[in-house]
Coordinates of N, CA and C and ligand atoms in Angstrom, one line a residue:
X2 N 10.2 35.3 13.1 CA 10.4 34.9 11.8 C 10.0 36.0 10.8
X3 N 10.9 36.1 9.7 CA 11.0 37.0 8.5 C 10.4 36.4 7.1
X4 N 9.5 37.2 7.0 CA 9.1 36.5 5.2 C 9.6 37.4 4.1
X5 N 10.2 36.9 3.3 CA 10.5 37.4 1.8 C 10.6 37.2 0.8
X6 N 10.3 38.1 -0.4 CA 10.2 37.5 -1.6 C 11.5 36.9 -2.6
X7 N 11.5 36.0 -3.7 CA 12.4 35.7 -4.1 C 11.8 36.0 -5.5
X8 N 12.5 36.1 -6.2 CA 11.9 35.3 -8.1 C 13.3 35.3 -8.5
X9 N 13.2 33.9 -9.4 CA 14.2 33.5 -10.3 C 13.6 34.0 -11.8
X10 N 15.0 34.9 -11.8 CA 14.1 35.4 -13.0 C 14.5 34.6 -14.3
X11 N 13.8 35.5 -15.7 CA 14.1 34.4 -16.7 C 15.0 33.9 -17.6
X12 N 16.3 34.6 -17.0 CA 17.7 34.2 -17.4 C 17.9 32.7 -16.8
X13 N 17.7 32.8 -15.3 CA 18.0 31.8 -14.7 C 17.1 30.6 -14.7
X14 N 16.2 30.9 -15.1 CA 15.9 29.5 -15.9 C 16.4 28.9 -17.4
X15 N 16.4 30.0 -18.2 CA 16.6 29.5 -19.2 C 18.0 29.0 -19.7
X16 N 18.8 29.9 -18.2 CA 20.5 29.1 -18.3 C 20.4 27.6 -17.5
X17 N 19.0 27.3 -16.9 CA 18.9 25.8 -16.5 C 19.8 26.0 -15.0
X18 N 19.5 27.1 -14.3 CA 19.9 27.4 -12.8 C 19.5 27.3 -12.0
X19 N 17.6 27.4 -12.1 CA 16.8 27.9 -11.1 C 17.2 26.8 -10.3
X20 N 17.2 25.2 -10.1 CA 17.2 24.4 -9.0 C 18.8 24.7 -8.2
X21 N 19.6 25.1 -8.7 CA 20.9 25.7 -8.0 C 20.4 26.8 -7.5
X22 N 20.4 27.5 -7.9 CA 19.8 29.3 -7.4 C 18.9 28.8 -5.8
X23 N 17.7 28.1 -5.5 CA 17.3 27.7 -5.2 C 17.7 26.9 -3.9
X24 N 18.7 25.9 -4.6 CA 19.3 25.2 -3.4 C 20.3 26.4 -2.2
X25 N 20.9 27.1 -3.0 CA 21.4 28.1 -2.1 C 20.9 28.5 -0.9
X26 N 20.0 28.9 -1.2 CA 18.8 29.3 -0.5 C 18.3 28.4 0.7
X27 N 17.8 27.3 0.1 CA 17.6 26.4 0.5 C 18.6 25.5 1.7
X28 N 19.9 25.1 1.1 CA 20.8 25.1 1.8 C 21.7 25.9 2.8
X29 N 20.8 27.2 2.5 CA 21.5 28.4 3.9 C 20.7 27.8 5.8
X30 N 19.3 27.6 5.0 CA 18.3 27.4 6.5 C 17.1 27.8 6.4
X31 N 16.8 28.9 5.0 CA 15.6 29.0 4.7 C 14.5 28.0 4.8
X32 N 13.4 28.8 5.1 CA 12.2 27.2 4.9 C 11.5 27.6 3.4
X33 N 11.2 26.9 2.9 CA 10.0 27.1 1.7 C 8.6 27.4 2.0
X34 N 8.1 28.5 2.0 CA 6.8 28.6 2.3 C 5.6 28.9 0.7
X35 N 6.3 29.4 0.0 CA 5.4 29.7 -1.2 C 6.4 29.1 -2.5
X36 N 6.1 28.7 -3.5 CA 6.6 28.3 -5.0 C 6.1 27.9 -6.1
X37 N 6.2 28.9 -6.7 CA 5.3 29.0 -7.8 C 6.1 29.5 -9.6
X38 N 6.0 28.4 -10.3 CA 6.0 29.1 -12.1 C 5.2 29.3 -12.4
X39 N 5.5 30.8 -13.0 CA 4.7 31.4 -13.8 C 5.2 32.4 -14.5
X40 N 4.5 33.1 -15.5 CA 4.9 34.1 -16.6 C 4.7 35.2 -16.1
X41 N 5.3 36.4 -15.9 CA 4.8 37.2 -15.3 C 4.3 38.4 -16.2
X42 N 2.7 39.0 -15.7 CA 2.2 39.7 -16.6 C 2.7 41.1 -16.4
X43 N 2.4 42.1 -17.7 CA 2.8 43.2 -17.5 C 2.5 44.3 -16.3
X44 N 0.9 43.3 -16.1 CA 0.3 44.4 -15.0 C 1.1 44.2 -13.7
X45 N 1.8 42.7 -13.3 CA 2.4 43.0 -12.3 C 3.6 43.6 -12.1
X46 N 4.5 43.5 -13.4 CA 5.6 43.9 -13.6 C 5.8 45.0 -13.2
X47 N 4.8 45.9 -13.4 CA 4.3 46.9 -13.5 C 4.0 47.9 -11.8
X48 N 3.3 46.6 -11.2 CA 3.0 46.5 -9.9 C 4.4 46.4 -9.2
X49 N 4.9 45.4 -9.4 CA 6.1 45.4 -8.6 C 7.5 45.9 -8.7
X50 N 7.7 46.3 -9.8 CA 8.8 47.4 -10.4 C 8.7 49.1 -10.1
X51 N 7.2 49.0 -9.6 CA 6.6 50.7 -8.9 C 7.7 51.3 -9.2
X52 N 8.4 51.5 -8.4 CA 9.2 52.1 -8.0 C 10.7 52.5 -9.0
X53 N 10.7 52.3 -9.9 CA 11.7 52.5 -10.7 C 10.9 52.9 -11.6
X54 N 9.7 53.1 -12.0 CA 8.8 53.9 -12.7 C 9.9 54.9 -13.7
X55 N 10.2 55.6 -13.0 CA 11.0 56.8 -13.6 C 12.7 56.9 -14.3
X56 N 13.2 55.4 -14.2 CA 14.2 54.6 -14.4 C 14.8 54.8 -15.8
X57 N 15.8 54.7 -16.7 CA 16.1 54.9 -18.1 C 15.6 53.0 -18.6
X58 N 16.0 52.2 -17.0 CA 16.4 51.0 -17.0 C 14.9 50.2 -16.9
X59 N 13.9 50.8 -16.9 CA 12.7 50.5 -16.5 C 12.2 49.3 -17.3
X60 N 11.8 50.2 -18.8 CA 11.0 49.6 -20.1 C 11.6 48.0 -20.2
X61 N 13.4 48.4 -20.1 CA 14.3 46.9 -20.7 C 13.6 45.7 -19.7
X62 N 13.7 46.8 -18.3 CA 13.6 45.5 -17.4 C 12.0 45.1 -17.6
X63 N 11.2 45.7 -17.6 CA 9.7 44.7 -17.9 C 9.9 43.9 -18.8
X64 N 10.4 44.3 -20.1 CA 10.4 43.8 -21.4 C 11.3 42.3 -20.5
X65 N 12.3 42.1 -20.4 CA 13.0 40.9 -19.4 C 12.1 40.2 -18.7
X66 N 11.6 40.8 -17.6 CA 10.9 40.1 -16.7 C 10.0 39.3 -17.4
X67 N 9.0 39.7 -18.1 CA 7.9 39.3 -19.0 C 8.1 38.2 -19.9
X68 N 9.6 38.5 -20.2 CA 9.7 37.5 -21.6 C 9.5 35.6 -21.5
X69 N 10.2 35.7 -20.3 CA 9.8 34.3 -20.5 C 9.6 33.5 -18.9
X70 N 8.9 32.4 -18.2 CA 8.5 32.1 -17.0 C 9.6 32.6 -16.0
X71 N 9.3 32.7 -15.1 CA 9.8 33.2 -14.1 C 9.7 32.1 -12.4
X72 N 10.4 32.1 -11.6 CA 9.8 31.2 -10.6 C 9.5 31.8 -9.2
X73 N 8.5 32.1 -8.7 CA 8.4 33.2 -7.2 C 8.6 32.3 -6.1
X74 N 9.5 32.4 -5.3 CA 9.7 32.0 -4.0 C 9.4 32.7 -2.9
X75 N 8.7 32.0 -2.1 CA 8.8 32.9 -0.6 C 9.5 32.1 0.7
X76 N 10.2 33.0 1.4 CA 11.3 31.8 2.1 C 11.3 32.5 3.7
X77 N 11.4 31.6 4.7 CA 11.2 32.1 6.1 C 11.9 32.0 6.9
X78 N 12.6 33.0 7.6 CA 13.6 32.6 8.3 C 14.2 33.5 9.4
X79 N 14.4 33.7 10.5 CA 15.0 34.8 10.9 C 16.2 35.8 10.7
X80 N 15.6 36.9 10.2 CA 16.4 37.6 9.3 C 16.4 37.1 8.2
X81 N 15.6 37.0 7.2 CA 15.4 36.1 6.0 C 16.0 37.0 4.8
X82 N 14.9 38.6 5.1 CA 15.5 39.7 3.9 C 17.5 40.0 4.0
X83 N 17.5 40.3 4.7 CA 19.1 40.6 4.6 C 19.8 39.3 4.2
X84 N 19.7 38.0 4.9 CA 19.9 36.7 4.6 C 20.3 36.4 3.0
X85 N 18.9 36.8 2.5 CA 19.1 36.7 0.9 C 19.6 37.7 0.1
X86 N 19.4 38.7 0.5 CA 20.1 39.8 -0.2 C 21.8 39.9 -0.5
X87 N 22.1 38.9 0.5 CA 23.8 38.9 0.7 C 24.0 37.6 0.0
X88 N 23.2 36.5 0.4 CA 23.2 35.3 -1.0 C 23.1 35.8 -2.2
X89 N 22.7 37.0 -2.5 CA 22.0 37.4 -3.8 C 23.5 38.4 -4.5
X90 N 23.9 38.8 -3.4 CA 25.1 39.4 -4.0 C 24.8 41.4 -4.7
X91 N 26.2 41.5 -5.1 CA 25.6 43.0 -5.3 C 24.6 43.3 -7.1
X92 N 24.0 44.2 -7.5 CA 23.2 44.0 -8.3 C 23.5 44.0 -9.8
X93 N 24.8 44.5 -9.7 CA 25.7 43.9 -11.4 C 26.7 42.7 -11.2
X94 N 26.0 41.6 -11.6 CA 26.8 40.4 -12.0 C 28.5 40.7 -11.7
X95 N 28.9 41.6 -12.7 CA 30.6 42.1 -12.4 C 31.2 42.6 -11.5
X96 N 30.0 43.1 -10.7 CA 30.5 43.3 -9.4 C 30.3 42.3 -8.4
X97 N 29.5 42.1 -8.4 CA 29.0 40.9 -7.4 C 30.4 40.3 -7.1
X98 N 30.4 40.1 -5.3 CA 31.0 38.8 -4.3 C 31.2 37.8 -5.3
X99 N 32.4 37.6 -5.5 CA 32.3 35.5 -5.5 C 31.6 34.9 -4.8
X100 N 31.1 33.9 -4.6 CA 30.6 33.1 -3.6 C 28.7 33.6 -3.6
X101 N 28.3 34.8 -3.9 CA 27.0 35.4 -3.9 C 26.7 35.1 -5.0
X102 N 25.1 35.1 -5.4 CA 24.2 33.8 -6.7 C 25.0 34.7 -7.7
X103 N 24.6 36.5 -8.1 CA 25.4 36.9 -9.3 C 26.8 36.9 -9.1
X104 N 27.0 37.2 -8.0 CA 28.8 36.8 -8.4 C 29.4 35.5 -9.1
X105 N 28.6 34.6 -8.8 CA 29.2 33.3 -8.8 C 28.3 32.7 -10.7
X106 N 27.3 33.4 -10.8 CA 26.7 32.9 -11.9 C 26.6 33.8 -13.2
X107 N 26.3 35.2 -13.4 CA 26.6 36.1 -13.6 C 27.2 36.8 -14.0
X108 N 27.0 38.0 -15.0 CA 28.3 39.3 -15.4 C 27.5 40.3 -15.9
X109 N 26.2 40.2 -16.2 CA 25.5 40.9 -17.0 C 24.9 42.3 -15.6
X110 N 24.3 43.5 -15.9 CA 23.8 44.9 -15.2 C 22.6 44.4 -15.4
X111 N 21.7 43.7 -15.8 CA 20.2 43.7 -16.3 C 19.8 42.2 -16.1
X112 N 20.6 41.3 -16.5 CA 20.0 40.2 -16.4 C 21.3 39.2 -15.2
X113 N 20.2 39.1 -14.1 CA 21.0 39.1 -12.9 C 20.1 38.1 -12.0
X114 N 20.0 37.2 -13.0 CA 19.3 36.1 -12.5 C 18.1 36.1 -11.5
X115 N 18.0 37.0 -10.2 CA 17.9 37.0 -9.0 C 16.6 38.0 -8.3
X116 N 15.8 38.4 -7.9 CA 15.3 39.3 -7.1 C 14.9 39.0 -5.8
X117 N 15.7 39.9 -4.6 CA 14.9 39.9 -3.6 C 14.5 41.3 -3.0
X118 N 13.5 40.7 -2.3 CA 12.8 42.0 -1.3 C 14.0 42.9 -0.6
X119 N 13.9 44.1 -1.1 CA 15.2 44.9 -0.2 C 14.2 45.4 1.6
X120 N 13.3 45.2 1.8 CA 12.5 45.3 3.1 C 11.7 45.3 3.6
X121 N 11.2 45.0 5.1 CA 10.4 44.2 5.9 C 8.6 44.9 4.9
X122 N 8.8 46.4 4.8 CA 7.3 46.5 3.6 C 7.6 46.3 2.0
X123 N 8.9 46.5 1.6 CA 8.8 45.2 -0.1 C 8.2 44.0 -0.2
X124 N 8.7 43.6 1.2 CA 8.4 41.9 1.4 C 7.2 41.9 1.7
X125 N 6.7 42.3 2.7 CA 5.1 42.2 2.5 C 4.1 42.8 1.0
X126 N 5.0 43.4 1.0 CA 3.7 44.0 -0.5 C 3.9 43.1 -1.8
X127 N 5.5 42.8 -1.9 CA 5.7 42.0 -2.8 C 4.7 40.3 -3.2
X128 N 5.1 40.0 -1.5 CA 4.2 38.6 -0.9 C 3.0 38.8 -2.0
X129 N 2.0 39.9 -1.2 CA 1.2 39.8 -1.7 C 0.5 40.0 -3.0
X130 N 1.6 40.3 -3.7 CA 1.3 40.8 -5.3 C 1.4 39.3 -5.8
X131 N 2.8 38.3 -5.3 CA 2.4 37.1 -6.1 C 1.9 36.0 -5.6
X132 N 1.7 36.2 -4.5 CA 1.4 35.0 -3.6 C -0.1 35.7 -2.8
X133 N -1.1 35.8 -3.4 CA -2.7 37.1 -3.3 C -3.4 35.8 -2.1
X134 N -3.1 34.5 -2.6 CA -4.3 33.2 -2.4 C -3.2 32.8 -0.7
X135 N -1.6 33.5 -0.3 CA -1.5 33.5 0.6 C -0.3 32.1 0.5
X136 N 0.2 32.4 1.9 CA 1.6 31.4 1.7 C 1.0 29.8 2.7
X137 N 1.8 28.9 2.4 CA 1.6 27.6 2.9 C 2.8 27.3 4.8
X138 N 1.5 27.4 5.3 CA 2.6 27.2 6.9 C 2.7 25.4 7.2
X139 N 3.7 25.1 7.4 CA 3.8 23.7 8.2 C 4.8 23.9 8.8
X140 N 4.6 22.6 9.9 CA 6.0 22.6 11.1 C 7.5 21.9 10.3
X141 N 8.0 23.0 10.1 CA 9.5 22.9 9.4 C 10.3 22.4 10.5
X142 N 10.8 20.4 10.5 CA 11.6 20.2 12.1 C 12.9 20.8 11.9
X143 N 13.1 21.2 10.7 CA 15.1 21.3 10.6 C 15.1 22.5 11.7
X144 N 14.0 23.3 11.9 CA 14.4 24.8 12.7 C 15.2 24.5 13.9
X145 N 15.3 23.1 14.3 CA 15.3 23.3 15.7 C 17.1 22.8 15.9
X146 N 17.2 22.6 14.3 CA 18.8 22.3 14.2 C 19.4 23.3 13.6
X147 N 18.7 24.0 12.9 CA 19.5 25.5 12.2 C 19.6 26.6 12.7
X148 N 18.6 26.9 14.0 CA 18.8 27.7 15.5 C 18.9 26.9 16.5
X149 N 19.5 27.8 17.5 CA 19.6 27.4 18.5 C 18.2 27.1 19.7
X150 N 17.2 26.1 19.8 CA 15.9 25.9 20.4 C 15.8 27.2 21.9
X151 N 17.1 26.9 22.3 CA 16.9 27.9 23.6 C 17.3 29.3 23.1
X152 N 17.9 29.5 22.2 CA 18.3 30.7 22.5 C 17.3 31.6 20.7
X153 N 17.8 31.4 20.4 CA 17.0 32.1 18.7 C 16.2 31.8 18.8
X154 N 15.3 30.3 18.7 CA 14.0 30.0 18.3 C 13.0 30.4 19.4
X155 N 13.4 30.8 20.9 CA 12.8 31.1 21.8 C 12.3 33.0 21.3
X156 N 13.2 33.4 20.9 CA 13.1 34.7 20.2 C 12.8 35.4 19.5
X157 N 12.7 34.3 18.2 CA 11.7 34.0 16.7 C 11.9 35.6 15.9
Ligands
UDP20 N1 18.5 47.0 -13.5 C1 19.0 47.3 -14.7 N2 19.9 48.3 -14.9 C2 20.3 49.1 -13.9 C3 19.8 48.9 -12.6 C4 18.9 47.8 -12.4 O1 18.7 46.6 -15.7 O2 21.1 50.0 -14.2 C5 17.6 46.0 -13.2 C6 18.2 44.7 -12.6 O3 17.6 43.6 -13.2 C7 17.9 44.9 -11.1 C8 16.5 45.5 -11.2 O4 16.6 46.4 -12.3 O5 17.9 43.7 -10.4 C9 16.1 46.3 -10.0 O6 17.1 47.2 -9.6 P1 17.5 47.4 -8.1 O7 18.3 48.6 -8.0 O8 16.3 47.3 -7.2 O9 18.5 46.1 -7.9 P2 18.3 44.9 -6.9 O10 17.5 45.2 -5.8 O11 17.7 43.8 -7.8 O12 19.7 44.5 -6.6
MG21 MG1 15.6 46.1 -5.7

């Protein structure tokens, strides 16, 4: 099993999406293991945007992120990161798949409803930046209908 990060960002709440955004997700086979609102502060913004540090696109996108609640997801599944990334669609709204969250919700280059972990160490470091106190495990029964018990879930 694969963990990764999700955040609905704060377009997608404030366009009244997140529980669609969400169900997608949800309704692929994902399990819920972490969920949480909250505001996100600059220090993490900061923390978790690392990497674009150097960006023209950087400053806008904190200033976004920050502005208003945000919702962090963490979701489990085998193959979970690619899983969502392809639910997630490509990273300008106008481009974006039909059928993928920005294709289908979307048009905007910046405000793109959506973020996921692009890999297996985003997702761990990500995890840990918003989910510090750690994710919630229970026995999820749907697994044994959304894989195959002999063949995938023996493989995990
Ligand atoms: N972004 C932006 N302008 C750009 C490229 C990216 O505002 O030209 C924002 C956008 O919100 C995107 C985020 O920066 O989701 C992170 O960019 P990345 O390339 O990692 O895209 P993603 O992984 O989210 O598809
Ligand atoms: Mg990215």
């Amino acid at each position: 099993m694969e963990r990764t990060l999700i955040l609905l960002k704060p377009d997608a709440l404030q366009r009244g999406l997140a529980g669609e955004i969400l169900a997608r997700f949800e309704k692929k086979g994902l399990k819920i293991v972490g969920l949480k609102l909250m505001k996100m502060s600059a220090e993490l913004a900061a923390k978790h945007y690392e990497a674009h540090k150097a960006r023209p696109f950087y400053p806008g996108l904190v200033k976004f992120m920050t502005s208003s609640p945000i919702v962090a997801i963490a979701l489990e599944g085998i193959g979970a990161i690619k899983i969502c990334r392809n639910l997630m669609g490509a990273t300008f709204g106008a481009d974006a798949a039909a059928g993928t969250i920005r294709g289908d919700f979307g048009v905007s280059r910046s405000f793109n409803l959506v973020h996921g972990s692009d890999g297996p160490e985003a997702a761990a470091r990500e995890l840990g930046l918003f989910f510090p106190e750690g994710l919630v495990d229970f026995e999820f029964g749907a697994y044994r209908w959304i894989y195959d018990p002999d063949e995938e879930l023996k493989k995990g």
